[in-house]
Short mmCIF file of C-alpha atoms in Angstrom, two decimals:
data_model
loop_
_atom_site.label_atom_id
_atom_site.label_comp_id
_atom_site.label_asym_id
_atom_site.label_seq_id
_atom_site.Cartn_x
_atom_site.Cartn_y
_atom_site.Cartn_z
CA UNK A 230 0.21 0.12 -0.02
CA UNK A 231 1.29 3.28 -0.70
CA UNK A 232 0.45 7.08 0.45
CA UNK A 233 0.45 9.83 -2.43
CA UNK A 234 0.07 13.09 -1.27
CA UNK A 235 -1.34 15.97 -3.25
CA UNK A 236 -1.04 19.59 -3.75
CA UNK A 237 -4.18 21.27 -5.35
CA UNK A 238 -5.05 24.41 -6.40
CA UNK A 239 -8.24 25.32 -7.08
CA UNK A 240 -10.80 28.23 -7.86
CA UNK A 241 -13.52 27.92 -5.56
CA UNK A 242 -16.46 29.82 -7.42
CA UNK A 243 -17.90 26.45 -8.93
CA UNK A 244 -17.55 23.72 -5.84
CA UNK A 245 -19.89 23.48 -3.23
CA UNK A 246 -16.33 23.44 -0.91
CA UNK A 247 -13.88 20.80 0.29
CA UNK A 248 -16.99 18.09 1.24
CA UNK A 249 -20.17 18.52 1.46
CA UNK A 250 -23.07 16.75 3.56
CA UNK A 251 -25.56 16.43 0.87
CA UNK A 252 -25.30 13.95 -2.04
CA UNK A 253 -24.69 14.90 -5.81
CA UNK A 254 -23.09 18.19 -4.89
CA UNK A 255 -19.56 19.20 -6.62
CA UNK A 256 -16.86 19.35 -4.34
CA UNK A 257 -13.13 18.92 -4.62
CA UNK A 258 -12.93 15.88 -2.76
CA UNK A 259 -15.38 14.16 -4.96
CA UNK A 260 -13.99 15.45 -7.88
CA UNK A 261 -10.59 14.80 -6.72
CA UNK A 262 -12.06 11.05 -6.10
CA UNK A 263 -13.86 10.28 -9.44
CA UNK A 264 -10.60 11.22 -10.94
CA UNK A 265 -8.28 9.54 -8.86
CA UNK A 266 -11.13 5.92 -9.75
CA UNK A 267 -10.64 6.71 -12.80
CA UNK A 268 -7.41 6.57 -13.29
CA UNK A 269 -6.80 3.48 -10.64
CA UNK A 270 -10.31 2.02 -10.94
CA UNK A 271 -9.85 1.91 -6.56
CA UNK A 272 -12.16 4.32 -5.20
CA UNK A 273 -9.89 6.22 -2.32
CA UNK A 274 -10.35 7.74 0.22
CA UNK A 275 -9.46 11.46 0.33
CA UNK A 276 -8.14 13.17 3.44
CA UNK A 277 -7.81 16.69 3.21
CA UNK A 278 -5.77 19.24 5.33
CA UNK A 279 -8.91 20.63 6.33
CA UNK A 280 -12.65 21.86 4.76
CA UNK A 281 -12.72 24.80 2.76
CA UNK A 282 -16.44 26.29 2.70
CA UNK A 283 -18.35 26.34 -0.21
CA UNK A 284 -16.53 29.31 -2.50
CA UNK A 285 -13.31 29.50 -0.58
CA UNK A 286 -10.24 29.12 -2.87
CA UNK A 287 -6.60 27.26 -2.65
CA UNK A 288 -3.17 27.80 -3.75
CA UNK A 289 -2.04 25.04 -2.13
CA UNK A 290 -4.26 22.86 -0.65
CA UNK A 291 -3.14 19.30 0.58
CA UNK A 292 -4.62 15.70 0.25
CA UNK A 293 -3.48 12.53 0.37
CA UNK A 294 -4.62 8.90 -0.42
CA UNK A 295 -3.88 5.43 0.05
CA UNK A 296 -3.59 3.21 -3.48
CA UNK A 297 -2.04 0.24 -4.74
CA UNK A 298 -1.51 1.68 -8.31
CA UNK A 299 2.28 1.08 -9.19
CA UNK A 300 2.39 4.05 -11.14
CA UNK A 301 4.97 6.60 -10.56
CA UNK A 302 3.86 10.06 -8.74
CA UNK A 303 4.67 12.15 -11.99
CA UNK A 304 2.41 10.12 -13.90
CA UNK A 305 -0.58 10.78 -10.83
CA UNK A 306 0.33 14.20 -11.39
CA UNK A 307 0.18 14.60 -15.40
CA UNK A 308 -3.07 12.47 -15.12
CA UNK A 309 -5.16 13.60 -12.91
CA UNK A 310 -4.35 16.75 -14.60
CA UNK A 311 -5.77 15.31 -17.74
CA UNK A 312 -8.98 13.95 -16.29
CA UNK A 313 -9.67 17.09 -13.78
CA UNK A 314 -11.45 20.08 -14.70
CA UNK A 315 -9.31 22.99 -15.02
CA UNK A 316 -10.79 24.92 -12.08
CA UNK A 317 -8.82 22.46 -10.17
CA UNK A 318 -5.41 21.66 -10.22
CA UNK A 319 -2.60 19.27 -9.24
CA UNK A 320 0.34 20.93 -8.57
CA UNK A 321 2.69 18.00 -6.97
CA UNK A 322 1.89 14.18 -6.54
CA UNK A 323 4.64 12.48 -4.47
CA UNK A 324 4.89 9.22 -1.99
CA UNK A 325 5.24 9.93 1.44
CA UNK A 326 5.10 7.12 4.34
CA UNK A 327 1.89 5.53 5.17
CA UNK A 328 1.36 7.75 8.96
CA UNK A 329 1.26 10.92 6.72
CA UNK A 330 -2.87 12.11 7.38
CA UNK A 331 -3.36 15.32 5.37
CA UNK A 332 -5.37 16.55 7.81
CA UNK A 333 -3.48 15.21 11.32
CA UNK A 334 -0.25 15.63 10.03
CA UNK A 335 -0.76 19.57 9.38
CA UNK A 336 1.63 21.73 11.63
CA UNK A 337 0.76 25.42 10.37
CA UNK A 338 -1.77 26.69 7.64
CA UNK A 339 -1.82 30.33 6.08
CA UNK A 340 -5.28 32.15 5.23
CA UNK A 341 -4.89 35.16 2.73
CA UNK A 342 -8.26 37.22 2.54
CA UNK A 343 -8.95 40.16 -0.37
CA UNK A 344 -10.36 43.01 -0.04
CA UNK A 345 -11.31 45.39 -3.12
CA UNK A 346 -11.80 48.90 -0.77
CA UNK A 347 -12.66 50.53 -4.10
CA UNK A 348 -15.99 52.63 -5.39
CA UNK A 349 -16.44 49.87 -8.26
CA UNK A 350 -15.51 46.64 -8.52
CA UNK A 351 -13.16 45.10 -11.21
CA UNK A 352 -14.89 42.33 -13.49
CA UNK A 353 -11.70 40.22 -12.82
CA UNK A 354 -11.43 40.00 -8.75
CA UNK A 355 -15.39 39.64 -8.68
CA UNK A 356 -14.71 36.08 -8.06
CA UNK A 357 -11.65 36.46 -5.91
CA UNK A 358 -12.59 39.79 -3.27
CA UNK A 359 -15.02 41.04 -0.99
CA UNK A 360 -15.94 44.31 -2.46
CA UNK A 361 -16.28 47.11 0.24
CA UNK A 362 -17.37 50.33 -1.25
CA UNK A 363 -16.95 52.19 1.77
CA UNK A 364 -13.77 53.85 2.70
CA UNK A 365 -11.46 51.50 5.11
CA UNK A 366 -8.59 52.94 7.60
CA UNK A 367 -6.02 49.46 7.17
CA UNK A 368 -4.09 51.23 10.10
CA UNK A 369 -6.62 50.43 13.25
CA UNK A 370 -6.85 47.15 11.04
CA UNK A 371 -3.59 46.46 11.73
CA UNK A 372 -3.58 47.31 15.02
CA UNK A 373 -6.87 45.42 15.84
CA UNK A 374 -5.20 42.50 14.29
CA UNK A 375 -1.86 42.30 15.94
CA UNK A 376 -3.61 42.14 19.41
CA UNK A 377 -4.90 38.69 18.05
CA UNK A 378 -1.90 37.63 17.50
CA UNK A 379 -0.71 34.37 19.81
CA UNK A 380 -2.49 31.65 21.76
CA UNK A 381 -5.53 32.75 22.74
CA UNK A 382 -9.11 31.42 22.88
CA UNK A 383 -11.11 32.25 19.42
CA UNK A 384 -14.74 30.93 20.82
CA UNK A 385 -16.05 34.46 19.18
CA UNK A 386 -14.83 33.91 15.69
CA UNK A 387 -16.35 30.71 15.70
CA UNK A 388 -19.01 29.55 13.66
CA UNK A 389 -21.98 29.24 16.03
CA UNK A 390 -22.96 25.50 15.98
CA UNK A 391 -19.63 23.73 15.93
CA UNK A 392 -18.31 21.59 18.15
CA UNK A 393 -14.71 21.30 19.37
CA UNK A 394 -12.93 19.77 22.56
CA UNK A 395 -11.15 23.47 22.43
CA UNK A 396 -11.36 26.79 21.36
CA UNK A 397 -7.95 28.10 22.00
CA UNK A 398 -6.52 28.23 18.97
CA UNK A 399 -2.93 29.85 17.91
CA UNK A 400 -2.66 32.48 15.44
CA UNK A 401 1.07 32.95 14.79
CA UNK A 402 1.04 35.80 12.17
CA UNK A 403 -2.64 38.25 11.49
CA UNK A 404 -0.86 40.89 9.18
CA UNK A 405 -2.94 43.80 7.37
CA UNK A 406 -1.86 45.49 4.04
CA UNK A 407 -2.77 47.59 1.98
CA UNK A 408 -2.00 48.84 -2.06
CA UNK A 409 -2.98 51.25 -4.25
CA UNK A 410 -2.98 48.95 -7.09
CA UNK A 411 -3.41 45.25 -8.27
CA UNK A 412 -1.55 44.09 -10.80
CA UNK A 413 -2.41 40.64 -12.95
CA UNK A 414 0.67 40.06 -15.39
CA UNK A 415 1.17 43.82 -15.11
CA UNK A 416 -2.13 45.15 -15.60
CA UNK A 417 -3.43 47.11 -13.57
CA UNK A 418 -6.72 46.22 -12.47
CA UNK A 419 -7.84 48.61 -10.25
CA UNK A 420 -11.16 50.76 -12.09
CA UNK A 421 -10.49 54.16 -10.86
CA UNK A 422 -8.25 56.98 -8.51
CA UNK A 423 -10.12 56.03 -5.37
CA UNK A 424 -9.43 53.27 -2.81
CA UNK A 425 -7.33 50.20 -2.51
CA UNK A 426 -6.34 46.94 -1.49
CA UNK A 427 -6.61 45.61 1.43
CA UNK A 428 -5.20 41.58 2.66
CA UNK A 429 -5.10 40.15 6.09
CA UNK A 430 -2.62 37.33 6.33
CA UNK A 431 -3.36 34.50 9.15
CA UNK A 432 -0.53 31.82 10.04
CA UNK A 433 -1.66 29.53 12.51
CA UNK A 434 -1.43 25.98 13.68
CA UNK A 435 -5.00 25.47 13.53
CA UNK A 436 -8.57 27.47 13.00
CA UNK A 437 -11.80 27.12 14.08
CA UNK A 438 -15.11 26.84 11.59
CA UNK A 439 -15.10 30.23 9.79
CA UNK A 440 -12.23 31.67 12.19
CA UNK A 441 -11.02 33.71 9.21
CA UNK A 442 -13.77 34.97 7.54
CA UNK A 443 -14.99 35.87 11.00
CA UNK A 444 -11.95 37.51 12.02
CA UNK A 445 -11.97 39.42 8.29
CA UNK A 446 -15.63 40.33 9.01
CA UNK A 447 -14.43 42.24 12.47
CA UNK A 448 -11.83 43.97 11.26
CA UNK A 449 -13.74 45.72 8.61
CA UNK A 450 -15.49 46.93 11.59
CA UNK A 451 -12.61 48.49 12.99
CA UNK A 452 -11.85 49.76 9.45
CA UNK A 453 -14.93 51.25 9.54
CA UNK A 454 -14.93 52.75 12.52
CA UNK A 455 -17.42 50.57 14.17
CA UNK A 456 -15.33 49.40 16.72
CA UNK A 457 -12.03 50.23 17.63
CA UNK A 458 -9.14 48.39 17.75
CA UNK A 459 -8.83 47.82 21.79
CA UNK A 460 -12.08 46.28 21.28
CA UNK A 461 -10.36 42.66 20.39
CA UNK A 462 -9.49 42.29 23.71
CA UNK A 463 -12.85 42.87 25.56
CA UNK A 464 -14.14 40.48 22.50
CA UNK A 465 -11.50 37.70 23.38
CA UNK A 466 -11.90 38.13 26.77
CA UNK A 467 -16.32 37.79 26.37
CA UNK A 468 -15.64 35.20 24.34
CA UNK A 469 -18.86 36.08 23.01
CA UNK A 470 -19.42 35.57 18.71
CA UNK A 471 -22.20 38.09 18.93
CA UNK A 472 -20.12 40.83 19.59
CA UNK A 473 -17.82 40.02 17.20
CA UNK A 474 -18.71 41.46 12.99
CA UNK A 475 -20.30 39.28 10.38
CA UNK A 476 -18.57 36.42 8.71
CA UNK A 477 -16.72 38.11 5.31
CA UNK A 478 -17.89 36.65 2.39
CA UNK A 479 -16.32 32.89 1.07
CA UNK A 480 -15.15 34.76 -2.30
CA UNK A 481 -12.96 36.58 -0.71
CA UNK A 482 -10.73 34.11 1.56
CA UNK A 483 -7.66 31.89 -0.03
CA UNK A 484 -6.04 28.98 1.61
CA UNK A 485 -2.38 29.48 0.52
CA UNK A 486 -0.47 26.60 2.07
CA UNK A 487 -0.07 23.66 4.39
CA UNK A 488 2.84 23.37 6.75
CA UNK A 489 4.07 19.92 7.63
CA UNK B 287 -29.00 66.30 -27.29
CA UNK B 288 -25.98 65.98 -24.88
CA UNK B 289 -23.32 62.87 -25.89
CA UNK B 290 -21.83 60.41 -23.26
CA UNK B 291 -18.55 58.73 -23.40
CA UNK B 292 -18.17 55.83 -21.04
CA UNK B 293 -15.39 53.84 -20.07
CA UNK B 294 -15.76 50.19 -19.69
CA UNK B 295 -14.34 47.39 -18.14
CA UNK B 296 -15.65 43.52 -19.11
CA UNK B 297 -14.42 40.15 -18.06
CA UNK B 298 -15.12 38.81 -21.75
CA UNK B 299 -15.32 35.34 -20.70
CA UNK B 300 -19.07 34.87 -20.81
CA UNK B 301 -19.80 38.05 -23.57
CA UNK B 302 -20.60 36.99 -27.59
CA UNK B 303 -18.18 40.13 -28.13
CA UNK B 304 -18.85 43.52 -28.69
CA UNK B 305 -21.66 43.10 -30.99
CA UNK B 306 -23.13 39.82 -32.64
CA UNK B 307 -24.20 39.13 -36.14
CA UNK B 308 -27.29 37.32 -34.87
CA UNK B 309 -29.80 38.51 -32.54
CA UNK B 310 -30.30 37.11 -29.28
CA UNK B 311 -26.72 36.74 -27.71
CA UNK B 312 -25.31 37.90 -24.51
CA UNK B 313 -22.70 40.75 -26.46
CA UNK B 314 -21.46 44.16 -24.36
CA UNK B 315 -23.06 46.41 -26.45
CA UNK B 316 -26.31 44.97 -26.33
CA UNK B 317 -26.43 44.47 -22.74
CA UNK B 318 -24.80 48.31 -22.11
CA UNK B 319 -27.83 49.49 -24.28
CA UNK B 320 -30.82 47.42 -22.15
CA UNK B 321 -29.35 48.94 -18.83
CA UNK B 322 -29.34 52.70 -20.31
CA UNK B 323 -32.45 51.85 -21.99
CA UNK B 324 -33.91 50.99 -18.45
CA UNK B 325 -32.82 53.80 -16.98
CA UNK B 326 -33.48 56.82 -19.58
CA UNK B 327 -36.65 55.39 -21.46
CA UNK B 328 -35.12 55.69 -24.34
CA UNK B 329 -33.34 52.73 -26.52
CA UNK B 330 -29.62 54.15 -27.57
CA UNK B 331 -27.16 53.49 -30.58
CA UNK B 332 -23.91 52.79 -28.20
CA UNK B 333 -21.07 53.12 -30.50
CA UNK B 334 -17.72 51.31 -28.75
CA UNK B 335 -14.36 52.15 -29.77
CA UNK B 336 -14.11 48.87 -31.76
CA UNK B 337 -15.46 45.60 -31.72
CA UNK B 338 -14.17 43.15 -29.74
CA UNK B 339 -14.38 39.26 -30.44
CA UNK B 340 -16.03 36.86 -28.19
CA UNK B 341 -13.83 35.86 -24.97
CA UNK B 342 -11.95 39.05 -25.57
CA UNK B 343 -11.32 41.28 -22.32
CA UNK B 344 -11.70 45.01 -21.27
CA UNK B 345 -9.76 46.87 -18.85
CA UNK B 346 -10.64 50.30 -20.56
CA UNK B 347 -12.99 49.89 -23.49
CA UNK B 348 -14.56 53.60 -24.93
CA UNK B 349 -18.52 53.87 -25.81
CA UNK B 350 -21.11 56.84 -26.75
CA UNK B 351 -24.19 57.61 -26.92
CA UNK B 352 -26.50 60.24 -27.30
CA UNK B 353 -29.19 61.32 -24.90
CA UNK B 354 -31.92 63.63 -24.12
CA UNK B 355 -31.95 62.52 -20.24
CA UNK B 356 -31.13 65.46 -17.61
CA UNK B 357 -29.19 63.04 -15.73
CA UNK B 358 -25.19 64.03 -14.37
CA UNK B 359 -22.78 62.24 -15.80
CA UNK B 360 -21.78 60.36 -12.32
CA UNK B 361 -25.35 59.93 -12.13
CA UNK B 362 -25.20 57.56 -15.11
CA UNK B 363 -22.38 55.77 -13.53
CA UNK B 364 -23.98 54.86 -10.80
CA UNK B 365 -27.02 53.66 -11.82
CA UNK B 366 -26.00 51.38 -14.89
CA UNK B 367 -22.79 50.19 -12.62
CA UNK B 368 -26.47 49.22 -10.24
CA UNK B 369 -28.12 47.59 -13.55
CA UNK B 370 -25.36 45.94 -15.25
CA UNK B 371 -23.80 42.75 -14.36
CA UNK B 372 -21.21 42.35 -12.71
CA UNK B 373 -18.60 41.06 -15.31
CA UNK B 374 -19.17 44.70 -16.92
CA UNK B 375 -18.63 48.02 -15.25
CA UNK B 376 -19.10 51.79 -15.97
CA UNK B 377 -15.25 53.24 -15.06
CA UNK B 378 -15.98 56.48 -15.93
CA UNK B 379 -19.15 58.59 -17.83
CA UNK B 380 -18.69 61.85 -18.99
CA UNK B 381 -20.11 64.49 -20.97
CA UNK B 382 -18.28 65.44 -24.49
CA UNK B 383 -19.00 67.64 -27.32
CA UNK B 384 -21.34 65.82 -29.62
CA UNK B 385 -18.70 65.52 -32.68
CA UNK B 386 -16.60 62.78 -30.32
CA UNK B 387 -17.64 59.51 -31.59
CA UNK B 388 -16.44 56.54 -29.52
CA UNK B 389 -14.97 54.59 -33.41
CA UNK B 390 -13.78 57.62 -35.27
CA UNK B 391 -12.24 59.86 -32.54
CA UNK B 392 -9.76 57.07 -31.55
CA UNK B 393 -6.31 58.13 -32.03
CA UNK B 394 -4.65 55.30 -30.54
CA UNK B 395 -5.11 51.57 -28.87
CA UNK B 396 -3.40 49.07 -26.48
CA UNK B 397 -3.63 45.63 -26.28
CA UNK B 398 -1.89 42.94 -23.86
CA UNK B 399 -1.98 39.45 -24.60
CA UNK B 400 -0.93 36.94 -22.12
CA UNK B 401 0.83 33.59 -22.26
CA UNK B 402 1.09 31.34 -19.29
CA UNK B 403 3.84 29.59 -20.74
CA UNK B 404 4.01 26.80 -17.98
CA UNK B 405 3.60 23.41 -17.67
CA UNK B 406 0.24 23.70 -15.59
CA UNK B 407 -2.33 26.16 -15.59
CA UNK B 408 -3.45 28.29 -12.73
CA UNK B 409 -7.10 27.77 -11.81
CA UNK B 410 -7.23 31.24 -11.16
CA UNK B 411 -5.39 32.48 -14.59
CA UNK B 412 -7.15 29.99 -16.86
CA UNK B 413 -9.78 32.26 -18.11
CA UNK B 414 -7.29 35.64 -18.91
CA UNK B 415 -4.62 33.12 -20.73
CA UNK B 416 -3.28 31.20 -23.35
CA UNK B 417 -2.17 28.50 -21.71
CA UNK B 418 0.83 27.30 -23.49
CA UNK B 419 3.14 24.45 -21.94
CA UNK B 420 5.86 24.27 -24.24
CA UNK B 421 8.99 26.08 -23.21
CA UNK B 422 9.09 29.46 -25.51
CA UNK B 423 12.26 31.98 -25.97
CA UNK B 424 11.00 35.54 -25.13
CA UNK B 425 14.14 36.62 -26.27
CA UNK B 426 13.96 35.22 -29.95
CA UNK B 427 9.67 37.31 -29.67
CA UNK B 428 10.81 40.16 -28.49
CA UNK B 429 13.31 40.48 -31.66
CA UNK B 430 10.71 39.47 -33.33
CA UNK B 431 7.97 41.89 -32.48
CA UNK B 432 10.33 44.99 -33.15
CA UNK B 433 10.61 43.94 -36.62
CA UNK B 434 6.61 44.38 -36.89
CA UNK B 435 7.12 48.00 -35.47
CA UNK B 436 5.99 51.00 -37.80
CA UNK B 437 3.69 52.17 -40.92
CA UNK B 438 3.52 48.23 -42.30
CA UNK B 439 0.72 46.56 -44.50
CA UNK B 440 0.18 43.94 -41.84
CA UNK B 441 -2.56 42.21 -44.65
CA UNK B 442 -0.76 38.82 -43.52
CA UNK B 443 -1.99 39.18 -40.01
CA UNK B 444 -5.74 39.92 -40.96
CA UNK B 445 -8.68 37.43 -40.28
CA UNK B 446 -9.72 35.86 -43.88
CA UNK B 447 -12.89 37.26 -45.68
CA UNK B 448 -11.95 40.94 -43.90
CA UNK B 449 -12.54 43.94 -46.12
CA UNK B 450 -11.02 47.43 -45.64
CA UNK B 451 -10.02 50.41 -47.89
CA UNK B 452 -6.05 49.49 -46.69
CA UNK B 453 -4.02 46.68 -44.86
CA UNK B 454 -1.91 49.08 -43.56
CA UNK B 455 -1.69 50.30 -40.21
CA UNK B 456 0.94 51.79 -37.92
CA UNK B 457 2.54 50.00 -34.72
CA UNK B 458 3.44 52.55 -32.35
CA UNK B 459 4.91 49.86 -30.06
CA UNK B 460 4.96 46.04 -30.01
CA UNK B 461 6.84 44.23 -26.39
CA UNK B 462 7.46 41.40 -25.12
CA UNK B 463 8.10 40.93 -21.73
CA UNK B 464 8.66 38.16 -19.64
CA UNK B 465 8.28 37.35 -15.76
CA UNK B 466 9.11 34.68 -13.65
CA UNK B 467 5.67 34.95 -11.41
CA UNK B 468 1.98 36.56 -11.19
CA UNK B 469 0.88 38.42 -8.67
CA UNK B 470 -2.30 38.64 -7.88
CA UNK B 471 -2.78 41.13 -4.60
CA UNK B 472 0.19 40.06 -3.88
CA UNK B 473 -0.41 35.75 -4.28
CA UNK B 474 1.61 33.90 -6.20
CA UNK B 475 -0.10 32.03 -8.72
CA UNK B 476 2.00 29.98 -10.28
CA UNK B 477 2.01 26.37 -10.22
CA UNK B 478 5.21 25.37 -10.31
CA UNK B 479 8.86 26.48 -10.22
CA UNK B 480 9.24 25.76 -13.96
CA UNK B 481 7.82 28.10 -16.60
CA UNK B 482 6.96 31.59 -16.91
CA UNK B 483 4.58 34.70 -18.22
CA UNK B 484 4.99 36.22 -21.23
CA UNK B 485 2.93 39.03 -22.22
CA UNK B 486 2.75 40.89 -25.57
CA UNK B 487 2.16 44.56 -25.78
CA UNK B 488 0.69 46.49 -29.28
CA UNK B 489 0.27 50.21 -29.26
CA UNK B 490 -1.34 51.35 -32.46
CA UNK B 491 -3.30 53.95 -34.06
CA UNK B 492 -5.07 50.86 -35.54
CA UNK B 493 -5.33 47.40 -35.97
CA UNK B 494 -7.07 44.96 -38.64
CA UNK B 495 -9.39 42.07 -37.51
CA UNK B 496 -7.58 39.96 -35.49
CA UNK B 497 -4.43 41.45 -35.68
CA UNK B 498 -2.92 41.02 -32.01
CA UNK B 499 -4.33 37.68 -31.93
CA UNK B 500 -2.51 36.50 -35.42
CA UNK B 501 1.03 38.49 -34.41
CA UNK B 502 0.43 36.50 -30.83
CA UNK B 503 0.36 33.34 -32.52
CA UNK B 504 2.90 34.00 -35.09
CA UNK B 505 5.17 35.22 -31.96
CA UNK B 506 4.81 31.67 -29.98
CA UNK B 507 6.32 29.83 -33.07
CA UNK B 508 9.64 32.29 -33.51
CA UNK B 509 9.34 31.56 -28.79
CA UNK B 510 9.44 27.43 -30.07
CA UNK B 511 12.49 27.76 -32.24
CA UNK B 512 9.45 26.93 -35.65
CA UNK B 513 10.33 30.24 -37.00
CA UNK B 514 12.90 32.78 -37.01
CA UNK B 515 12.60 36.45 -35.70
CA UNK B 516 13.82 37.88 -39.19
CA UNK B 517 11.04 35.36 -40.75
CA UNK B 518 9.07 38.45 -40.09
CA UNK B 519 9.93 41.09 -42.94
CA UNK B 520 9.51 37.75 -45.21
CA UNK B 521 6.04 37.83 -43.46
CA UNK B 522 5.32 41.44 -44.21
CA UNK B 523 6.90 41.48 -47.77
CA UNK B 524 4.67 38.34 -48.77
CA UNK B 525 1.52 39.71 -47.62
CA UNK B 526 0.36 35.95 -46.90
CA UNK B 527 -1.85 34.88 -44.13
CA UNK B 528 -0.89 31.22 -44.65
CA UNK B 529 2.69 32.21 -44.09
CA UNK B 530 1.79 33.15 -40.76
CA UNK B 531 1.36 31.42 -37.19
CA UNK B 532 -2.05 30.38 -36.24
CA UNK B 533 -5.00 32.68 -34.28
CA UNK B 534 -4.08 32.86 -30.63
CA UNK B 535 -7.43 32.00 -28.38
CA UNK B 536 -9.28 35.21 -27.65
CA UNK B 537 -9.33 34.01 -24.24
CA UNK B 538 -5.14 35.88 -23.85
CA UNK B 539 -6.25 39.31 -25.13
CA UNK B 540 -7.03 42.34 -23.19
CA UNK B 541 -8.10 45.82 -24.35
CA UNK B 542 -6.42 47.84 -22.42
CA UNK B 543 -6.74 51.57 -23.10
CA UNK B 544 -7.85 53.55 -25.80
CA UNK B 545 -6.87 57.48 -26.38
CA UNK B 546 -8.30 60.11 -27.70
#
């Protein structure tokens, strides 16, 4: 028995997330399992580093599966890319020890959340950003973000109805950066002189359900001036989801990398 | 009577080009005319700086139309954006003299053509690039491009079946640039260490039908080594479409700007 690790990139727009509860939905996991089955003849059990919500993108999600196939990992890479739809690509396929598990072996993850803080949203960014026409203060957002770094109880940023053993997680880095332009192969995507693009980078050892999107939604409230940066400490102390901002939309979220 | 100039950005993927021959297709022109009619009550005759083919994108296409509406140009901007689909945006609406005509008044246009010269194509670039896995030599392409600058008879790059008074056009600038990465708001879109992104920028006073795509297709043949840079002069002299490369796919082409 071999264990194969896949590094995947996908545009989440037309997927019902990594895995769905109901049958017949187009998920990343089932699309991948279908392609592997077509290639090997075996239906694999595909493990992901974690579930991404419907609409969330991945630059480098990691998955693993067991197989008895004798094909070299590079052959898997090419064969799967030939069978997968263009919104899901295998960046790399490699043999790993059978003890490797894409979910349990993950040590650290990085997410980025994109906000187009511009009056008019570029058609080329519409699937990949949260569009926020109201002017935001990225300095205040950065200040608020820095107070969320560390090992904290992030209960206030967890999706309602989640059940986990502990709501303590370690956010190694939470940074807010702003730029006046967004370039795509050197082409300027901003539509007007006004506005900016804001990116939130979150690196952590683990994340609660909706945690990054709930942090992004709360940081945007700080950016609007509706909440102050110092409110973050109160929020963490209270542990009350109702005191935090709304869940930011899925289309702005990218799973950037998973470290093992 | 007023004349209003619109600067437009659109993702061409789901449009049947600027204008179609057959009824009922989703074109940029008809989508725009529908929104203007809904806002003003009059069916406008919308002029574009030129037709973009089905699938071709625009960062700043220019259109104009006459109206008796009393609404300020800024009101047009906001109202049209509220009614248009998200893949078509009005960047700017402004009053111009009635003598202005988006097509006839255009002095200069800039197009960019994008090539992902990478083994695997990022899902995030699949609508906006020509994917060319075979390694290309951008130096040879740049050399070939420089010999196409100037006032020349571009008959060999014109779509078959076009009828125009003259096939002489002036290419002010034709440049090829290559980069090892493509960033989208700072996120790295390249999927693997290998490969590069190549962009062809074309600035001219006028373009024949499919001219940029046919030049791009021919430059790619040079990049592959199938044609030499010095072949360009022969091609121009012969004026034979059959001697040039294939028409590059529409999805890699962007109308970047129109000067008046």
